[in-house]
C-alpha atoms as one frame of an Amber mdcrd trajectory, in Angstrom:
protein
  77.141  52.459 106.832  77.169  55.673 105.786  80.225  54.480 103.097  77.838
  51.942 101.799  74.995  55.163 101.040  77.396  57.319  99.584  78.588  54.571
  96.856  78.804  55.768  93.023  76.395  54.367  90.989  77.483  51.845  88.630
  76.291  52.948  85.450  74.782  50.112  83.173  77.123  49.305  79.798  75.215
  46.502  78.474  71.325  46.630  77.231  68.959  44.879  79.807  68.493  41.157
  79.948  66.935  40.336  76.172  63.742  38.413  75.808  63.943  34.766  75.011
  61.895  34.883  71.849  63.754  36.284  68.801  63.704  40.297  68.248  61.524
  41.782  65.203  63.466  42.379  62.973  63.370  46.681  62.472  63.594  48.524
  59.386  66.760  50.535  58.094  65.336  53.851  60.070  64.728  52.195  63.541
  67.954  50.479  63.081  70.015  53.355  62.824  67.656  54.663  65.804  69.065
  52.152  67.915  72.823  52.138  66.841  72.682  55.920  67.383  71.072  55.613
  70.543  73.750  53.121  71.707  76.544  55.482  70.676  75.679  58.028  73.069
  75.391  55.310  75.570  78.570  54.814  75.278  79.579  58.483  75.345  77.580
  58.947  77.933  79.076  56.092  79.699  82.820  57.783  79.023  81.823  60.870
  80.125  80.754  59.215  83.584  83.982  57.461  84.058  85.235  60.728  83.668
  82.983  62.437  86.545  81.992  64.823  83.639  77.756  63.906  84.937  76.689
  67.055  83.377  77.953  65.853  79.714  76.805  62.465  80.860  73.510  63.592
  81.196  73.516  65.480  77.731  74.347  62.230  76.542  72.187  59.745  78.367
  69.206  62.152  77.617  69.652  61.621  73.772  70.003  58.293  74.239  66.392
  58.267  75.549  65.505  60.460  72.929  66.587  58.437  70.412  65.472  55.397
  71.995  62.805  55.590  74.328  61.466  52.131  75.463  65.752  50.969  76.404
  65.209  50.430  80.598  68.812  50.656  80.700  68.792  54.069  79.618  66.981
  55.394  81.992  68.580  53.558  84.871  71.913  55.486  83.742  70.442  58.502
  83.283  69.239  58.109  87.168  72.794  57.085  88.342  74.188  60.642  86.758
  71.283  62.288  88.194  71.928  60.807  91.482  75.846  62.053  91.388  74.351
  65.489  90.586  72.828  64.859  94.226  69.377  65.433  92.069  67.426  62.581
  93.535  63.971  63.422  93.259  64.609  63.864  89.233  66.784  60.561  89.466
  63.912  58.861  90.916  61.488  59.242  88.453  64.249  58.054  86.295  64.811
  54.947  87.947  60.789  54.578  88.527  60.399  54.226  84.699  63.254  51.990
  84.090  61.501  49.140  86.510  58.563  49.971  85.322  59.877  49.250  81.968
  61.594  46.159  82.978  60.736  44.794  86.273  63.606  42.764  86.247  65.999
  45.682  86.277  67.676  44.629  89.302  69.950  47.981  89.531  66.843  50.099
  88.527  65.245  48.773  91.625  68.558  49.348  93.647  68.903  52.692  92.481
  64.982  53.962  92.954  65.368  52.293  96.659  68.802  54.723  97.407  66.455
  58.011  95.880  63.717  57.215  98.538  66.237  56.722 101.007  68.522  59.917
  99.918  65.043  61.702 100.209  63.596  60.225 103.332  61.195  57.785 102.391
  62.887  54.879 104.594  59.684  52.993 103.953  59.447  52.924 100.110  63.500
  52.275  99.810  62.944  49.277 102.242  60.485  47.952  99.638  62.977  48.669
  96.865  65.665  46.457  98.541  63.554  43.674  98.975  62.268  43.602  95.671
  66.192  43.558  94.932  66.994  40.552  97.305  63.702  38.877  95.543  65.624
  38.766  92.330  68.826  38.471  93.823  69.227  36.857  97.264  72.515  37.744
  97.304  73.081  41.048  96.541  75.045  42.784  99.246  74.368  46.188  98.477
  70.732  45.689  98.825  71.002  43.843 102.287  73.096  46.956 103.274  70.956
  49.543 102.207  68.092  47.712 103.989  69.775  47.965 107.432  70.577  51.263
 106.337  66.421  52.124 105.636  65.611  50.538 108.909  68.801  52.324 111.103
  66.791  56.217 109.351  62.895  54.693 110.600  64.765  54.137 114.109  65.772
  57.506 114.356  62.877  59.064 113.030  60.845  57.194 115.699  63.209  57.823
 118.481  63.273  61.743 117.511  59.388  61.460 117.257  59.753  60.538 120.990
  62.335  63.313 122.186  60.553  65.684 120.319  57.346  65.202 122.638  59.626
  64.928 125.614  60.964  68.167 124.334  64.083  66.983 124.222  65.808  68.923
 121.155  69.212  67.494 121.323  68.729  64.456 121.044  66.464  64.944 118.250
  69.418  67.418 117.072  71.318  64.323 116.771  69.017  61.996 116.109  68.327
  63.894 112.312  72.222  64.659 112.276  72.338  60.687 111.775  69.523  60.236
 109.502  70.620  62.648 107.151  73.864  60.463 106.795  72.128  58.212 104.888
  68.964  60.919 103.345  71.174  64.217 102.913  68.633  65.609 100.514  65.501
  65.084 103.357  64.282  68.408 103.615  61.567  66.749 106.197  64.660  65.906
 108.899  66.339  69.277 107.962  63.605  71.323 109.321  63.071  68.854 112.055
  66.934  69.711 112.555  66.550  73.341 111.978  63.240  73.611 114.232  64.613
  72.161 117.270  68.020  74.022 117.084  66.192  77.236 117.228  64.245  76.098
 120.119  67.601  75.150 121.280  68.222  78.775 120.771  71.080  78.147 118.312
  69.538  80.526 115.631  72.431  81.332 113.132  72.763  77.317 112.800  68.724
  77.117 112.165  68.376  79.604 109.900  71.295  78.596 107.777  69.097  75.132
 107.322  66.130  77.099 106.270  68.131  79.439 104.471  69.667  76.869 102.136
  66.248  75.041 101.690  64.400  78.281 100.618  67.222  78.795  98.053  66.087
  75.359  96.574  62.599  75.824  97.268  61.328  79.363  98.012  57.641  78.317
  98.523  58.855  75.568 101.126  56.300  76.592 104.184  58.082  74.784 107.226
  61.109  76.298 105.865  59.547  79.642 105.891  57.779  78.644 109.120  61.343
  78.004 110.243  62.989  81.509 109.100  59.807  82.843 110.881  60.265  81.453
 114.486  64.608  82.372 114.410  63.425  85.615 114.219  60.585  85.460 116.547
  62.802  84.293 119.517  65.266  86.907 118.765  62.708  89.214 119.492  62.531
  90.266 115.961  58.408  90.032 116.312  57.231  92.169 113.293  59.683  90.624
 110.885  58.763  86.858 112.131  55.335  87.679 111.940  55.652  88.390 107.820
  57.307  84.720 107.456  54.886  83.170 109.558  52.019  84.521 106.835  54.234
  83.782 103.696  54.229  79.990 105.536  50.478  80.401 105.735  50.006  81.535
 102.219  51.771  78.612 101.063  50.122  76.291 103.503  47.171  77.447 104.786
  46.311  74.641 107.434  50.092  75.056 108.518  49.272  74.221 112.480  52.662
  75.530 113.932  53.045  78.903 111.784  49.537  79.133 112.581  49.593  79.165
 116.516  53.245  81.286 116.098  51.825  83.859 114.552  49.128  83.963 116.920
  51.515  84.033 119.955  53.852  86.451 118.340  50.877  88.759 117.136  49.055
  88.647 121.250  53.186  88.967 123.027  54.061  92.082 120.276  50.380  93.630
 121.821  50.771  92.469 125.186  54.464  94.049 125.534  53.715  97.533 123.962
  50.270  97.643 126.230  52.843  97.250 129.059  55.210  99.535 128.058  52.693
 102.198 127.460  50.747 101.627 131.057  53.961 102.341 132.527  55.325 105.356
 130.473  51.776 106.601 131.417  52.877 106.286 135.706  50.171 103.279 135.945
  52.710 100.837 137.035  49.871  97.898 138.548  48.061  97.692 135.567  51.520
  97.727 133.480  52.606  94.502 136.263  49.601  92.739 134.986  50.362  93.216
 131.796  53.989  92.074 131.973  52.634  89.145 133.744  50.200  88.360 130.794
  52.769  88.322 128.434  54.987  86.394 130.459  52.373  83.606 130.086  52.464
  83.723 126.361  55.226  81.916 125.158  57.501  80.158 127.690  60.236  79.513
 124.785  60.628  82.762 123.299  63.892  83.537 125.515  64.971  86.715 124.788
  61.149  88.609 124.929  60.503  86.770 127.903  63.876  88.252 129.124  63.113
  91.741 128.305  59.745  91.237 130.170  61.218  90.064 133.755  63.414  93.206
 133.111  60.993  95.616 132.284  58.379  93.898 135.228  61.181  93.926 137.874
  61.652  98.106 136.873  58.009  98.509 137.729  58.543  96.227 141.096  61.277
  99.081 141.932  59.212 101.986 141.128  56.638 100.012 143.504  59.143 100.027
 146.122  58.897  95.764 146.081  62.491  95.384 145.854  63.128  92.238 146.446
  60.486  90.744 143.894  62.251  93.229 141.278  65.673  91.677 142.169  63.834
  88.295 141.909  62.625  89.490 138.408  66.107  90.650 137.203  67.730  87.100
 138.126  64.859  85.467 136.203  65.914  88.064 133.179  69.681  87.185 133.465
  69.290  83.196 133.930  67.057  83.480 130.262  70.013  86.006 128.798  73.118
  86.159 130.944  74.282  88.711 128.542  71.814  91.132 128.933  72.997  94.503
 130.332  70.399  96.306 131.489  68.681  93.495 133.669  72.536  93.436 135.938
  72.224  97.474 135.680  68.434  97.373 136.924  69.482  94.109 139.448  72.696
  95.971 140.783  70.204  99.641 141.721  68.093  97.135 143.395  71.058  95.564
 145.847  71.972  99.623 146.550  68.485 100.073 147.568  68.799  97.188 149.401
  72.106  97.739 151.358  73.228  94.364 149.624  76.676  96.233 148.811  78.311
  92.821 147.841  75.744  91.632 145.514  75.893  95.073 143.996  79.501  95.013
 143.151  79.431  91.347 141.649  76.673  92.961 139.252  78.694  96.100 138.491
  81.767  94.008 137.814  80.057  92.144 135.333  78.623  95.025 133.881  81.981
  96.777 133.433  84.151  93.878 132.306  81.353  93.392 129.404  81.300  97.646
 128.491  84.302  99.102 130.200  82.551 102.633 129.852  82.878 106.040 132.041
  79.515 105.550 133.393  79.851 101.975 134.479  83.178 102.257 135.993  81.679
 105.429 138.447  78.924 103.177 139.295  80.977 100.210 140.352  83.233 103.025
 142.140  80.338 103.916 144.326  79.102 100.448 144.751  82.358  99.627 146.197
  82.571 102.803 148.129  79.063 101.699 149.711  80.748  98.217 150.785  83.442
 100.416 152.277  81.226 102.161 154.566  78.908  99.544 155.274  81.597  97.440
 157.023  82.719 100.425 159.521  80.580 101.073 162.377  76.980 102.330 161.691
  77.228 105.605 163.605  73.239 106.093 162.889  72.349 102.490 163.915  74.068
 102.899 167.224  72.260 105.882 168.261  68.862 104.814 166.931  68.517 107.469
 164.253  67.462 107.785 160.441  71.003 109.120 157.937  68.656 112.354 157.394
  68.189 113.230 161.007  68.648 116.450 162.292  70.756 117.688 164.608  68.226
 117.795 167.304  67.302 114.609 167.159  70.800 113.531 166.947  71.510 114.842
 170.686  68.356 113.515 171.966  69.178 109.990 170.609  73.011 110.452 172.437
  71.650 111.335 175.616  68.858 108.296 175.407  71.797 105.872 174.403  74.060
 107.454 176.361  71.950 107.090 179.647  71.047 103.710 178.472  74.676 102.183
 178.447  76.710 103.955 180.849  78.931 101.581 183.109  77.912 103.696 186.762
  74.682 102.318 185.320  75.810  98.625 185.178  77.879  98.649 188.137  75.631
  96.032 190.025  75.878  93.711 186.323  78.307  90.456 186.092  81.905  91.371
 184.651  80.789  90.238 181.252  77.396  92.855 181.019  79.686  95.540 182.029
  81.957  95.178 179.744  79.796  95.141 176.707  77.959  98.018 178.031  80.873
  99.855 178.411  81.724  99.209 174.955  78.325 100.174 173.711  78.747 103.580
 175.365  82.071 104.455 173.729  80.626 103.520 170.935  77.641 106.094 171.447
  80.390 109.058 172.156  82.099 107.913 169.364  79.107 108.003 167.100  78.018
 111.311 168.757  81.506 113.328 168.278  81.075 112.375 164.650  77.675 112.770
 164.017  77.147 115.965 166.055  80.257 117.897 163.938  78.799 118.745 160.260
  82.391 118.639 158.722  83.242 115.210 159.819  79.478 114.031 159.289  80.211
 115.259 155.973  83.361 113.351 155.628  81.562 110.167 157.404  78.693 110.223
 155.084  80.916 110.562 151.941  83.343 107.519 153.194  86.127 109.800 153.322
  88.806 108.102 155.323  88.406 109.469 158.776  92.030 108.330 160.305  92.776
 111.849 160.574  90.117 112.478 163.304  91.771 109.907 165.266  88.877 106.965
 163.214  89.612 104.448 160.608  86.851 103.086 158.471  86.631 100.553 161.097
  84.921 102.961 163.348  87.912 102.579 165.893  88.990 105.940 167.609  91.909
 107.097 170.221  91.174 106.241 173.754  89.472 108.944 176.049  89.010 109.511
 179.463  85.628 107.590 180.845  82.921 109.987 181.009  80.586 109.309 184.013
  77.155 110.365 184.064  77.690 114.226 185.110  79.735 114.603 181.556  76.781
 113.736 179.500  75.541 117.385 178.787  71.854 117.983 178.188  70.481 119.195
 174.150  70.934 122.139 173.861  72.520 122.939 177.355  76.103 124.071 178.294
  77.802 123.797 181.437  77.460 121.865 184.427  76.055 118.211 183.243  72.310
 117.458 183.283  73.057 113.943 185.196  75.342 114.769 188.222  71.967 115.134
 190.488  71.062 111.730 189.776  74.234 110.829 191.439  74.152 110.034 195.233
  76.037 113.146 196.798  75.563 115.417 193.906  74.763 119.032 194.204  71.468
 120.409 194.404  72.834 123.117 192.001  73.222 120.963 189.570  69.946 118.828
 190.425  68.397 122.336 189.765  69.920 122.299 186.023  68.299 118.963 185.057
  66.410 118.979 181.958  63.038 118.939 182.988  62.503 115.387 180.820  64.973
 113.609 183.081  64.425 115.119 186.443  63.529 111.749 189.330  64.408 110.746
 192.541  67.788 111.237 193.676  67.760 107.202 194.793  66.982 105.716 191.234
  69.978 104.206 190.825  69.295 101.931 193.900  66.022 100.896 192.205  65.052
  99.460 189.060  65.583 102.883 186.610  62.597 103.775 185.041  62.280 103.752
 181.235  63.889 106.397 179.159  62.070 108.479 176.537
């Protein structure tokens, strides 16, 4: 098909058919008139065999000159015209020669393949009938017609998609069209439009590009230029080609609602950024959100905004809605930096130590710098520590407690889990409970010394204390409950009262706080502070 649209034109080397009726006869001037004007036929005609169109042209053209009412003329003149890919010039060219002889079957064949090389599917389908009219046979014509009606199927099926915002189809839809009308500047910026919604801007504004070069006041070309650089957040400079379009066309409906949305997002964003440079970080949210509303296609703005909406959901301490923020960022521009960086701060926050060093990673494989690779270092260092035992969770306290509070929380925990405690349990609850209360001397021999809290805190690897980062430790002698010493007591323990056939000495040394009933353990124990 596309073969068959593509065909040379055959350029005419005989005068059209001649009236019946005998020619005037013309004077010696008009004579020579018409011999000359037949000699540059002919050179024109040698000049086309050659593929020389330009000199063709020259040639055709003073044919015309020198003979202006010869159809034929005209038709060849069109045929050069069309080789030049010049089609709307070749049209008119073709348009006179029918007019001048409506028999001119290749006239009519040759104005049918302009409107079609230009888009007009309609017109070139009247063309080729008017062909097959005079001659029922021509194959050229009946291919060019299915070739008409294949380019007013696609048009209506990319109509369609279009509405259904379904670009690539429409993408291809024009891609086939323009087989058979490459000069269509109508289903180039179709083309061009939908692959920058696509977001395939280099390949859009090349279209738009090379149509401005032909035609500079073009306005859906310039409307075209305009939106590329709108979605790559190029707002001020999209906004000038979205008024150039308007200028040219005033009641230009798209450039006029683009420039509208890229005029209210450009205010909306720099209101935001402002409200939160300023500390005001709700009214900056709303404003985020506002923008966010604007424009769902503009991609890389809208990007920028989930960032910048998910930093003020951090500074709000909403952490999670900023992580959701940064993962609506990075779907819209998986290459964007700063939304893993922002994302990746949030997981730390978080304690999601995994999901932290998946975002660093990516980070640093995309900009292997200093800064990047010490962040990923402590991201993995946080992973580290958060798989060994949680010497804080076990005894119930905060990472900044103080030392006081740290021995309180041992002797709670400590009271809480010992095994003399559990005697009376199944085999199964003592055994976890003993467990538990290693794990609270454990936690408390660490916690309780400032150099290896130091070197716990920092994820230093504490095998030299007798730990690994597991949190195991060497085995010890069981401690029973007259080893647990009180805060901030030396000595005999604070417990060994509480012990059936304990001394009343050490009843007496009790911390005041834990003092009861010698016979507790027989009873349900009362509830610790």
């Amino acid at each position: 098909m596309a073969a068959a649209a593509a065909a040379v034109p055959e350029c005419d080397v005989v005068m059209a058919a001649v009236p019946p009726e005998e020619p005037e006869l013309l004077d010696g001037d008009e004579e020579d008139l018409r011999r000359e004007a037949e000699s540059f036929k002919e050179q024109g005609n040698a000049y086309y065999a050659k593929k020389d169109y330009n000199e063709a042209y020259n040639y055709y053209t003073k044919a015309i000159d020198a003979c202006p009412s010869n159809a034929s003329y005209y038709g060849n003149r069109a045929a050069t015209l069309m080789m030049l890919s010049k089609f709307r010039e070749a049209l008119g060219d073709a348009q006179q020669s029918v007019r001048m002889d409506d028999s001119f079957v290749r006239g009519h064949l040759r104005e049918g393949k302009c409107h079609l090389s230009l888009g007009n599917a309609m017109a070139a389908s009247r063309c080729f009938q008017r062909v097959l009219e005079l001659d029922h046979k021509n194959t050229q014509a009946q291919q060019e017609l299915k070739n008409a009606s294949a380019v007013l199927e696609y048009e209506k099926i990319a109509e369609i998609d279009f509405e259904k915002r379904d670009f690539r189809k429409v993408v291809f839809c024009m891609d086939r069209a323009l087989e058979f009308a490459p000069a269509c500047h109508r289903f180039k910026i179709l083309k061009a439009e939908c692959l920058a919604l696509l977001g395939r801007y280099p390949e859009a504004q090349s279209v738009a590009s090379d149509i401005l070069r032909i035609d500079s006041t073009n306005a859906d070309a310039l409307y075209v230029r305009g939106l590329c650089l709108y979605y790559e957040d190029c707002i001020e400079k999209a906004v000038q080609f979205f008024i150039q379009a308007l200028r040219m066309a005033p009641d230009h409906e798209k450039a006029c609602l683009a420039c509208r949305n890229a005029k209210a997002l450009k205010a909306k964003k720099e209101d935001g950024n402002k409200a939160f440079k300023e500390g005001n970080y709700k009214l900056a949210y709303e404003l985020y959100t506002e923008a966010l509303g604007i424009d769902p296609n503009n991609i890389k703005t809208n990007a920028k905004l989930y960032c910048n909406r998910g930093t003020v959901n951090s500074k709000l301490r909403k952490l999670d809605e900023a992580i959701e923020d940064c993962t609506n960022a990075i779907k819209l521009d998986d290459t964007y930096i700063k939304a893993y960086l922002r994302r990746a701060q949030c997981y730390m926050d978080t304690e999601q130590y995994e999901d932290a060093v998946r975002d660093y990673e990516k980070v640093y494989q995309t900009e292997k710098t200093k800064e990047h690779k010490q962040l990923l270092k402590n991201a993995q260092m946080e992973l580290k520590k958060s798989k060994r035992k949680d010497y804080y969770k076990i005894l119930g306290v905060d990472k900044n407690a103080s030392e006081e509070e740290i021995k309180k929380a041992y002797r709670k925990r400590a009271l809480m889990h010992h095994p003399d405690r559990h005697s009376g349990a199944s085999a199964e609850v003592q055994k976890e409970e003993e467990k538990k209360f290693k794990e609270v001397g454990e936690a408390f021999t660490i916690l309780s010394d400032p150099k290896k809290k130091a070197r716990y805190d920092s994820g230093q690897d504490l095998e030299e204390d007798g730990m690994n980062m597991g949190g195991g430790c060497q085995q010890r002698p069981r401690k029973t409950l007259q080893h647990i010493p009180p805060a901030g007591t030396r000595g005999p323990t604070i417990l060994s009262g509480l012990i059936p056939g304990s001394s009343k000495l050490s009843r007496s040394r009790l911390d005041p706080s834990l003092q009861s009933s010698g016979s507790w353990f027989n009873k349900q124990p009362p509830s610790l502070p």
